[in-house]
XYZ file of C-alpha atoms in Angstrom:
458
model
C -18.750 19.087 -11.027
C -16.989 15.913 -11.123
C -14.056 15.587 -8.332
C -10.573 15.571 -9.347
C -9.118 12.169 -9.025
C -5.800 12.259 -7.277
C -4.889 8.612 -7.038
C -4.662 5.322 -9.123
C -6.137 2.347 -7.333
C -5.190 -1.211 -7.556
C -8.332 -2.242 -5.752
C -11.164 -3.083 -7.997
C -14.728 -3.448 -7.041
C -16.727 -6.127 -9.050
C -20.405 -5.228 -8.740
C -21.647 -8.363 -10.495
C -20.056 -10.306 -7.450
C -20.796 -7.879 -4.657
C -23.573 -8.984 -2.220
C -23.760 -5.613 -0.422
C -22.829 -7.181 2.951
C -21.033 -3.953 4.049
C -18.221 -5.768 5.628
C -15.743 -3.729 3.479
C -17.475 -0.448 4.431
C -17.262 -1.280 8.011
C -13.386 -2.041 8.096
C -12.314 0.805 5.820
C -9.836 3.086 8.024
C -10.728 6.204 5.784
C -14.569 5.725 5.268
C -13.995 5.378 1.481
C -16.835 2.952 0.847
C -20.532 3.351 0.548
C -23.392 0.960 -0.156
C -25.779 2.092 -3.002
C -28.259 -0.268 -4.899
C -26.993 -3.263 -2.724
C -23.484 -2.743 -4.109
C -20.178 -1.330 -2.476
C -18.941 1.685 -4.150
C -15.413 3.364 -3.625
C -14.876 7.033 -3.104
C -11.626 7.437 -4.915
C -9.940 10.261 -3.149
C -10.577 8.612 0.271
C -9.117 5.265 -0.583
C -5.279 4.614 0.406
C -5.211 0.999 -0.980
C -4.510 -0.502 2.468
C -6.491 -3.679 1.508
C -8.525 -3.982 4.549
C -11.686 -4.281 2.560
C -9.904 -6.967 0.229
C -9.434 -9.110 3.332
C -13.040 -8.410 4.638
C -14.731 -9.225 1.426
C -16.503 -12.757 1.939
C -17.332 -13.384 -1.648
C -14.244 -12.076 -3.481
C -15.903 -9.074 -5.036
C -12.646 -6.985 -4.626
C -9.601 -7.782 -6.561
C -6.103 -6.534 -6.853
C -5.371 -5.428 -10.475
C -1.997 -6.428 -11.849
C -0.114 -6.167 -15.114
C -0.362 -9.282 -17.275
C 2.730 -11.686 -16.824
C 3.034 -11.999 -20.471
C 3.959 -8.499 -20.703
C 7.614 -9.227 -19.509
C 8.162 -10.800 -23.016
C 7.819 -7.388 -24.663
C 11.384 -6.666 -23.415
C 14.702 -8.076 -24.192
C 15.957 -7.626 -20.639
C 13.459 -8.629 -18.233
C 14.150 -7.659 -14.539
C 12.351 -9.143 -11.684
C 12.564 -6.752 -8.784
C 11.900 -8.891 -5.792
C 11.272 -7.997 -2.223
C 12.920 -10.121 0.210
C 9.450 -11.038 1.793
C 8.831 -13.240 -1.129
C 11.621 -15.635 0.027
C 9.679 -15.969 3.432
C 6.713 -17.428 1.667
C 8.366 -20.712 1.007
C 8.980 -23.697 3.241
C 12.409 -23.864 4.882
C 13.537 -26.750 2.593
C 13.232 -24.506 -0.492
C 16.351 -22.488 -0.957
C 16.727 -19.032 -1.993
C 18.537 -20.229 -5.158
C 15.984 -22.582 -6.273
C 13.538 -19.682 -6.252
C 15.824 -17.575 -8.088
C 16.411 -20.354 -10.589
C 12.643 -21.033 -11.378
C 12.010 -17.104 -11.729
C 14.763 -17.241 -14.329
C 13.182 -20.434 -16.078
C 9.763 -18.483 -16.104
C 11.390 -15.751 -18.223
C 13.164 -13.211 -16.214
C 16.780 -12.435 -17.387
C 17.808 -10.584 -14.329
C 16.735 -10.713 -10.670
C 17.337 -8.157 -8.124
C 16.326 -7.821 -4.536
C 14.820 -4.292 -3.797
C 16.336 -4.030 -0.323
C 19.692 -3.496 -1.995
C 18.380 0.167 -2.319
C 18.615 0.560 1.335
C 22.431 0.621 1.399
C 22.077 4.172 -0.093
C 18.822 5.100 1.397
C 19.947 4.573 4.889
C 22.805 6.982 4.659
C 20.446 9.494 2.859
C 17.896 9.252 5.470
C 20.376 9.977 8.323
C 21.739 13.051 6.496
C 18.048 14.167 5.872
C 17.433 13.741 9.639
C 20.410 15.964 10.422
C 19.309 18.590 8.116
C 15.674 18.488 9.027
C 15.967 17.629 12.737
C 13.846 20.393 14.047
C 10.757 18.955 12.516
C 9.770 16.116 14.726
C 8.843 13.427 14.290
C 10.083 12.802 10.679
C 8.137 9.972 9.230
C 9.392 7.269 6.794
C 7.824 7.125 3.119
C 8.579 3.323 2.850
C 4.812 2.279 2.972
C 2.841 4.108 0.272
C -0.494 3.281 2.005
C 0.759 5.181 4.959
C 1.861 8.173 2.818
C -1.515 8.352 1.407
C -3.220 7.997 4.673
C -1.254 10.959 5.819
C -2.308 12.858 2.731
C -6.052 12.301 3.099
C -6.552 11.918 6.817
C -3.660 13.703 8.485
C -2.805 16.448 5.823
C -1.115 18.652 8.445
C 1.589 16.054 8.771
C 2.616 15.803 5.218
C 5.580 18.129 5.901
C 6.960 15.649 8.327
C 7.386 12.984 5.481
C 10.935 12.162 4.605
C 11.111 13.212 0.946
C 13.372 10.428 -0.322
C 12.659 7.414 -2.696
C 11.793 4.062 -1.050
C 14.159 1.282 -1.744
C 12.260 -0.177 -4.524
C 12.650 2.871 -6.703
C 16.157 3.342 -5.824
C 16.885 -0.285 -6.811
C 14.856 0.241 -10.204
C 16.810 3.328 -10.964
C 20.247 1.640 -10.213
C 19.607 -1.513 -12.166
C 18.237 0.402 -15.109
C 21.263 2.648 -15.360
C 23.545 -0.311 -14.854
C 22.166 -2.078 -17.792
C 22.292 0.881 -19.939
C 25.924 1.346 -19.148
C 26.432 -2.171 -19.909
C 24.966 -1.506 -23.511
C 21.214 -2.174 -23.241
C 18.807 0.324 -24.728
C 16.327 1.767 -22.198
C 13.299 0.641 -24.363
C 14.576 -2.822 -24.373
C 14.690 -2.848 -20.487
C 11.457 -4.082 -18.659
C 11.364 -3.750 -14.942
C 8.828 -5.744 -13.083
C 8.094 -5.403 -9.358
C 6.706 -8.553 -7.481
C 4.422 -6.866 -4.866
C 3.197 -7.985 -1.652
C 0.434 -5.292 -1.374
C -2.066 -3.247 -3.473
C -0.566 0.180 -2.197
C 2.727 -0.518 -3.936
C 0.965 -1.017 -7.379
C -0.929 2.253 -6.906
C 2.425 4.029 -5.994
C 4.145 2.676 -9.214
C 1.171 3.549 -11.399
C 0.853 7.024 -9.798
C 4.142 7.860 -7.870
C 3.573 10.383 -5.076
C 6.158 13.150 -5.224
C 7.387 12.084 -8.550
C 6.318 12.485 -12.047
C 7.165 8.798 -13.547
C 8.474 5.616 -12.340
C 11.437 3.356 -13.458
C 9.249 0.382 -13.078
C 7.203 -0.981 -16.190
C 4.883 -3.332 -14.543
C 3.819 -4.895 -11.244
C 2.835 -8.524 -10.682
C 1.273 -9.695 -7.551
C 3.126 -11.935 -5.226
C 0.586 -14.426 -4.741
C 0.455 -14.991 -8.496
C 4.108 -15.519 -8.557
C 4.334 -17.713 -5.566
C 1.852 -20.058 -7.069
C 3.637 -20.035 -10.327
C 7.108 -20.849 -8.837
C 5.826 -23.275 -6.201
C 3.785 -25.261 -8.723
C 6.734 -25.381 -11.003
C 8.699 -27.008 -8.194
C 6.044 -29.427 -7.374
C 5.770 -30.372 -11.050
C 9.410 -31.554 -11.320
C 11.598 -28.589 -10.947
C 13.557 -29.520 -8.054
C 16.221 -26.737 -8.482
C 19.746 -27.158 -8.734
C 20.563 -24.966 -5.920
C 22.202 -23.012 -8.562
C 21.146 -19.926 -10.284
C 21.916 -18.940 -13.899
C 21.192 -15.245 -13.296
C 24.327 -13.400 -14.167
C 23.932 -10.550 -11.510
C 23.163 -12.342 -8.285
C 23.996 -10.536 -5.062
C 23.232 -11.328 -1.387
C 21.626 -9.150 0.792
C 23.212 -8.093 4.064
C 21.221 -9.244 7.252
C 20.236 -5.650 7.942
C 18.938 -5.337 4.372
C 17.022 -8.680 4.658
C 14.859 -7.352 7.557
C 14.379 -3.689 6.315
C 10.823 -4.357 5.153
C 10.045 -6.045 8.519
C 8.678 -4.174 11.750
C 11.648 -2.206 13.135
C 13.715 -2.837 9.890
C 14.068 0.947 9.548
C 13.650 2.308 13.209
C 16.313 0.097 14.371
C 18.840 1.870 12.010
C 17.990 5.428 12.481
C 19.389 7.760 15.158
C 17.583 9.300 18.214
C 14.312 8.225 19.543
C 12.697 5.940 16.751
C 9.550 3.962 16.969
C 7.877 1.307 14.676
C 4.142 1.016 14.571
C 2.404 -1.372 12.206
C -1.127 -2.079 11.205
C -3.183 0.661 9.961
C -5.551 1.089 12.881
C -2.544 1.294 15.256
C -0.916 3.749 12.719
C -4.139 6.000 12.783
C -4.278 5.920 16.581
C -0.563 6.902 16.803
C -0.799 9.636 14.206
C -3.875 11.164 16.070
C -1.803 11.667 19.112
C 1.058 13.254 16.927
C -1.614 15.456 15.415
C -2.651 16.601 18.892
C 0.855 17.512 19.864
C 1.427 14.573 21.955
C 4.943 12.453 21.891
C 6.563 15.586 20.301
C 10.195 14.392 21.236
C 10.125 11.390 18.988
C 12.883 11.815 16.219
C 11.757 9.131 13.519
C 8.488 7.158 12.865
C 8.344 3.880 10.960
C 4.923 3.298 10.036
C 3.419 0.291 8.025
C -0.060 -0.353 7.068
C 0.139 -4.089 7.499
C 0.478 -6.175 10.627
C 4.130 -7.425 10.682
C 4.732 -4.926 7.927
C 5.368 -6.515 4.441
C 5.138 -9.997 5.832
C 1.419 -9.170 6.334
C 0.817 -7.778 2.971
C -2.469 -8.802 1.469
C -0.935 -10.469 -1.670
C 1.434 -12.745 0.482
C 0.672 -16.425 0.649
C 2.292 -17.491 3.727
C 1.500 -16.862 7.372
C 2.941 -13.573 8.497
C 4.442 -14.796 11.772
C 6.158 -17.781 10.010
C 7.342 -15.458 7.256
C 9.060 -13.224 9.756
C 10.523 -16.150 11.552
C 11.929 -17.473 8.286
C 13.536 -14.098 7.191
C 15.022 -13.455 10.684
C 16.529 -17.161 10.451
C 17.923 -16.377 7.181
C 19.404 -13.122 8.279
C 21.097 -14.854 11.177
C 22.575 -17.701 8.811
C 24.022 -15.025 6.438
C 25.468 -13.155 9.476
C 27.121 -16.210 10.689
C 28.533 -16.958 7.209
C 29.458 -13.397 6.444
C 32.875 -13.017 5.019
C 34.803 -9.841 4.057
C 34.537 -10.701 0.368
C 31.101 -11.791 0.401
C 29.218 -8.632 -0.820
C 32.070 -7.134 -2.468
C 30.766 -7.239 -5.947
C 27.392 -5.462 -5.305
C 28.930 -3.112 -2.789
C 31.425 -2.168 -5.440
C 28.767 -1.839 -8.068
C 26.394 0.340 -6.238
C 29.100 2.374 -4.854
C 30.194 3.328 -8.110
C 26.543 4.698 -8.756
C 26.287 6.386 -5.296
C 26.593 9.819 -6.810
C 24.082 9.261 -9.515
C 21.612 7.660 -7.107
C 22.010 10.323 -4.626
C 21.466 12.985 -7.335
C 18.033 11.254 -8.092
C 16.908 10.105 -4.553
C 14.841 13.099 -3.700
C 11.070 13.537 -4.407
C 8.782 16.593 -4.658
C 6.788 17.711 -1.847
C 3.993 15.589 -0.963
C 0.853 17.439 -1.201
C -2.142 17.080 1.335
C -5.390 15.814 -0.132
C -7.797 16.026 2.726
C -10.761 14.044 2.554
C -12.425 16.244 4.804
C -12.388 19.154 2.101
C -16.051 19.448 1.277
C -15.551 21.777 -1.593
C -12.808 23.326 -3.651
C -14.429 27.089 -3.178
C -13.670 28.161 0.389
C -16.733 29.876 0.819
C -18.779 26.867 -0.163
C -16.743 24.670 1.948
C -17.389 26.674 4.914
C -21.246 26.724 4.207
C -21.212 22.894 3.786
C -19.155 22.558 7.033
C -21.851 24.337 8.894
C -24.524 22.252 7.138
C -22.633 19.064 8.428
C -22.755 20.388 12.021
C -26.493 21.119 11.648
C -27.213 17.692 10.100
C -25.160 15.908 13.006
C -27.557 17.672 15.425
C -30.369 15.827 13.771
C -28.706 12.303 13.445
C -28.639 9.711 16.358
C -24.835 9.225 16.474
C -25.187 5.446 16.622
C -23.199 4.791 13.435
C -25.336 1.795 12.515
C -24.562 2.082 8.846
C -28.016 1.255 7.749
C -27.969 4.453 5.747
C -25.216 2.981 3.464
C -22.564 5.182 4.896
C -19.919 4.091 7.692
C -20.936 6.559 10.282
C -23.471 9.338 10.989
C -20.855 11.966 10.345
C -20.062 10.303 6.975
C -23.723 10.406 6.060
C -23.896 14.195 7.148
C -20.958 14.883 4.701
C -22.615 12.967 1.894
C -25.804 14.921 2.576
C -23.932 18.173 2.381
C -22.198 17.272 -0.881
C -25.394 15.988 -2.408
C -24.744 12.405 -2.527
C -27.294 11.297 0.065
C -30.666 12.400 1.638
C -31.530 12.979 5.386
C -34.140 10.277 5.008
C -31.402 7.610 4.336
C -31.148 7.570 8.107
C -33.583 4.876 9.556
C -34.034 6.827 12.584
C -35.155 10.017 10.731
C -37.263 7.856 8.732
C -39.250 6.491 11.634
C -39.489 10.087 12.972
C -40.866 11.320 9.676
C -43.337 8.349 9.580
C -44.659 9.397 13.227
C -45.290 12.881 11.891
C -46.832 11.518 8.808
C -44.167 13.205 6.528
C -43.286 9.840 5.119
C -45.309 6.598 4.578
C -44.018 3.182 5.036
C -43.903 2.577 1.271
C -41.651 5.415 0.737
C -39.340 4.261 3.451
C -39.223 0.937 1.910
C -38.267 2.339 -1.491
C -35.343 4.239 0.128
C -34.020 1.167 1.780
C -34.199 -0.483 -1.555
C -32.389 2.153 -3.123
C -29.563 1.853 -0.533
C -29.619 -1.957 -0.176
C -30.878 -3.182 -3.479
C -34.215 -4.752 -4.523
C -32.997 -8.176 -4.011
C -32.653 -7.938 -0.113
C -36.312 -7.093 -0.059
C -37.530 -9.677 -2.478
C -39.380 -11.739 0.230
C -41.283 -8.831 1.359
C -43.052 -7.938 -1.816
C -46.789 -8.041 -1.756
């Protein structure tokens, strides 16, 4: 029976390009990749779209699916929802208004920074922590890769997730409602998010804890960066002037929200920020084991340096962080009482509406360790995994096409692999004349592909 597919994935594997090098399999933090027939294959319900495989692939066999840019012209009102980290991709001499101006020339009619949503979210998070303070630690849902990681690898911690929309969804909800109130029809409004990572694409296409999204499409940040920067190099110098009618400036704390400690520095109690997915996994294992139980709030981000290190960013993540911190300091120094009045008043008038729509449904566990939907069968398969593990060498060499011996044992229990896929078992069987060398070679070809053994023919 085909397994139920829980998630949309933005990461796509191109078999025609894949060389079966197994780099992606070896870096995947959820063991979602196998090698079969000399090609990498994704196990859908294990993947969290963190993008480690995308970075590790030496031949570009893994791509990040995005919506066609021309889709924006299907709408009369074309809104670019941009994360502030986009501003950190450009050299210092490029002004924020130049970037906005070029985006406007490319076809967007409105530009809105998603971090504006944090001004409503921050208060809602503090309120949520007051109401759910007994559950420690409460975990931010800002990073969709982390939310899925908890679902599949730490399902017992799903109750610790703060069930509130991230800034992106709040910003989209606010701006759509604002345009409708100004006379636009909902079907005429196209909301497009410029994303720094694959996980946010997946979150828009299949929202966790929500049925639908206010966002109509997602465009990769490296694509937009190249389009904008190329336009500038080809002569658009920018007028340091933006024609976009709704132009608001972020507060310094909003500008830094998507960076490491952007959330934790704003939350009460003992709060910690952990970035990079392997660090996150290591920390969650401690939490799962009952260690560090006195932490009130956890900000967890899958990428090193948080969104500045997203796989779709073009700039060096450390320079990006430096630029954004410098920009935040400049805004803080120039801050005037009336500076943010317009957006403050506008969003404040929608606060009641946004708070009514800020919650999300319970996030369900999707344990990747579940071997069968039927409990009795699952227990039998669990015992089978233990028995198989007793036979395997526990060296995690990956030559079987699975990342670890335990992963191979699970694959065998679920009928996706054979015990003879293990090279050590093959050699044992050959010693006992249960398997001949020709059959061993055929098994290796089945895993790693005919091409890799071409020189050994004859």
